Amino acid sequence: MVPGPEFRPGSVWLAGAGPGDPGLLTLLALQGLKEADVIIYDALVPDAVLALAPPDTPREFAGKRGGKPSFRQVDISLRLVQHARRGKRVLRLKGGDPFVFGRGGEEALALVAAGIPFRIVPGVTAGIGGLAYAGIPLTHRETNQAVTMVTGHDATGEVSGVDWHAVAQSSPVIVIYMALKHLDQIAARLVEGGRDPDEPVAVIASACTPDQVVLETRLGRCAGDAKTAGVMPPAIIVIGDVVKLRAGLDWLGAAAGRQLDPNPLGPASCGLAS
């Protein structure tokens, strides 16, 4: 393994575990798994990632899942501080990236307040890795020069705190985290804000895992289609013409026999003269 920085006793590494596939871990996250004295992990960290740590390393679950009993954020932060003050090398492992809708900033500030040294280890966020595993690029020069990433609910768990009209006008591609529960309301508000109800949408559930499901639909009917299909969280939603590119870039589907379209947006999309 490539030599990394010293994981010092009494410190905390806030690390992203990526969106699911253990192969998407960074080398620093892997180092943290190998060297930590205790691992405090979230609900979206798969067993296959935790299995990379020595079997005798203590593991503490500190997951949060919408609509289910969850650990309080203040208690999680306190646990990090307590372990570090006992001289432990603490790995705080989060799904995706700790600074992308992961409350990593809150936990890091709690460590600052307690005088605990820490390191941030970025991870592949689902809004990038999940789309890539679905064969959908986050950007493509024929479709968009901007992207909006937004959470599907505010701090209270509702959609009212998000200015969905502004989001609708923000960019050609919108990626929404944690939106499945309120997808009907979100889609309606985006249409009210000016988005085309016929705009392509992909719902990617259990991204980057063997259970990944990709539902291609349209904005005006996406909530109903997701319910009919039985799509379950965790899921990432992408809205915009980049979804059309999946017809040509679904590399996982191609491995299973799908015939890919080299021109999913028309002849110009492949960069070749007609």
PDB file of N, CA, C and O in Angstrom, residues 127-128 131 136-140 143-144 146-147 149 173 175 238 242:
ATOM      1  N   GLY A 127     -23.630  11.186  -5.614  1.00  0.00           N
ATOM      2  CA  GLY A 127     -24.031  12.010  -6.742  1.00  0.00           C
ATOM      3  C   GLY A 127     -23.072  11.947  -7.908  1.00  0.00           C
ATOM      4  O   GLY A 127     -23.401  12.365  -9.017  1.00  0.00           O
ATOM      5  N   ILE A 128     -21.886  11.408  -7.690  1.00  0.00           N
ATOM      6  CA  ILE A 128     -20.914  11.179  -8.755  1.00  0.00           C
ATOM      7  C   ILE A 128     -20.777   9.681  -9.020  1.00  0.00           C
ATOM      8  O   ILE A 128     -21.007   9.204 -10.130  1.00  0.00           O
ATOM      9  N   LEU A 131     -24.133   7.852 -10.083  1.00  0.00           N
ATOM     10  CA  LEU A 131     -24.489   8.135 -11.471  1.00  0.00           C
ATOM     11  C   LEU A 131     -23.570   7.375 -12.420  1.00  0.00           C
ATOM     12  O   LEU A 131     -24.022   6.810 -13.424  1.00  0.00           O
ATOM     13  N   ILE A 136     -24.510   7.174 -16.207  1.00  0.00           N
ATOM     14  CA  ILE A 136     -25.000   8.539 -16.424  1.00  0.00           C
ATOM     15  C   ILE A 136     -23.905   9.508 -16.007  1.00  0.00           C
ATOM     16  O   ILE A 136     -23.536   9.555 -14.832  1.00  0.00           O
ATOM     17  N   PRO A 137     -23.368  10.291 -16.933  1.00  0.00           N
ATOM     18  CA  PRO A 137     -22.335  11.264 -16.552  1.00  0.00           C
ATOM     19  C   PRO A 137     -22.956  12.454 -15.829  1.00  0.00           C
ATOM     20  O   PRO A 137     -24.074  12.869 -16.134  1.00  0.00           O
ATOM     21  N   LEU A 138     -22.231  12.999 -14.866  1.00  0.00           N
ATOM     22  CA  LEU A 138     -22.728  14.171 -14.157  1.00  0.00           C
ATOM     23  C   LEU A 138     -22.773  15.382 -15.085  1.00  0.00           C
ATOM     24  O   LEU A 138     -23.669  16.226 -14.982  1.00  0.00           O
ATOM     25  N   THR A 139     -21.788  15.459 -15.988  1.00  0.00           N
ATOM     26  CA  THR A 139     -21.776  16.526 -16.992  1.00  0.00           C
ATOM     27  C   THR A 139     -21.452  15.927 -18.351  1.00  0.00           C
ATOM     28  O   THR A 139     -20.766  14.905 -18.455  1.00  0.00           O
ATOM     29  N   HIS A 140     -21.939  16.586 -19.370  1.00  0.00           N
ATOM     30  CA  HIS A 140     -21.636  16.221 -20.756  1.00  0.00           C
ATOM     31  C   HIS A 140     -21.794  17.498 -21.566  1.00  0.00           C
ATOM     32  O   HIS A 140     -22.790  18.218 -21.399  1.00  0.00           O
ATOM     33  N   THR A 143     -25.078  18.533 -23.100  1.00  0.00           N
ATOM     34  CA  THR A 143     -26.288  18.648 -22.291  1.00  0.00           C
ATOM     35  C   THR A 143     -26.217  19.718 -21.211  1.00  0.00           C
ATOM     36  O   THR A 143     -27.218  20.381 -20.933  1.00  0.00           O
ATOM     37  N   ASN A 144     -25.066  19.891 -20.554  1.00  0.00           N
ATOM     38  CA  ASN A 144     -25.053  20.813 -19.415  1.00  0.00           C
ATOM     39  C   ASN A 144     -23.646  21.306 -19.093  1.00  0.00           C
ATOM     40  O   ASN A 144     -22.672  20.587 -19.258  1.00  0.00           O
ATOM     41  N   ALA A 146     -23.513  23.007 -16.028  1.00  0.00           N
ATOM     42  CA  ALA A 146     -23.699  23.253 -14.603  1.00  0.00           C
ATOM     43  C   ALA A 146     -24.517  22.118 -14.006  1.00  0.00           C
ATOM     44  O   ALA A 146     -25.265  21.425 -14.706  1.00  0.00           O
ATOM     45  N   VAL A 147     -24.350  21.921 -12.707  1.00  0.00           N
ATOM     46  CA  VAL A 147     -25.074  20.888 -11.967  1.00  0.00           C
ATOM     47  C   VAL A 147     -25.502  21.483 -10.630  1.00  0.00           C
ATOM     48  O   VAL A 147     -24.743  22.241 -10.009  1.00  0.00           O
ATOM     49  N   MET A 149     -26.633  20.162  -6.877  1.00  0.00           N
ATOM     50  CA  MET A 149     -26.816  19.059  -5.942  1.00  0.00           C
ATOM     51  C   MET A 149     -27.597  19.582  -4.743  1.00  0.00           C
ATOM     52  O   MET A 149     -27.233  20.619  -4.168  1.00  0.00           O
ATOM     53  N   VAL A 173     -29.080  20.186 -14.997  1.00  0.00           N
ATOM     54  CA  VAL A 173     -29.064  18.881 -14.324  1.00  0.00           C
ATOM     55  C   VAL A 173     -29.188  19.094 -12.817  1.00  0.00           C
ATOM     56  O   VAL A 173     -28.475  19.910 -12.231  1.00  0.00           O
ATOM     57  N   VAL A 175     -29.294  16.933  -9.168  1.00  0.00           N
ATOM     58  CA  VAL A 175     -29.067  15.668  -8.471  1.00  0.00           C
ATOM     59  C   VAL A 175     -29.584  15.841  -7.048  1.00  0.00           C
ATOM     60  O   VAL A 175     -29.175  16.769  -6.343  1.00  0.00           O
ATOM     61  N   VAL A 238     -31.577  11.821 -10.354  1.00  0.00           N
ATOM     62  CA  VAL A 238     -30.948  12.750 -11.298  1.00  0.00           C
ATOM     63  C   VAL A 238     -31.987  13.148 -12.335  1.00  0.00           C
ATOM     64  O   VAL A 238     -32.703  12.308 -12.879  1.00  0.00           O
ATOM     65  N   VAL A 242     -28.882  14.432 -19.260  1.00  0.00           N
ATOM     66  CA  VAL A 242     -27.791  13.466 -19.101  1.00  0.00           C
ATOM     67  C   VAL A 242     -28.332  12.048 -18.915  1.00  0.00           C
ATOM     68  O   VAL A 242     -27.641  11.070 -19.215  1.00  0.00           O
TER      69      VAL A 242
END
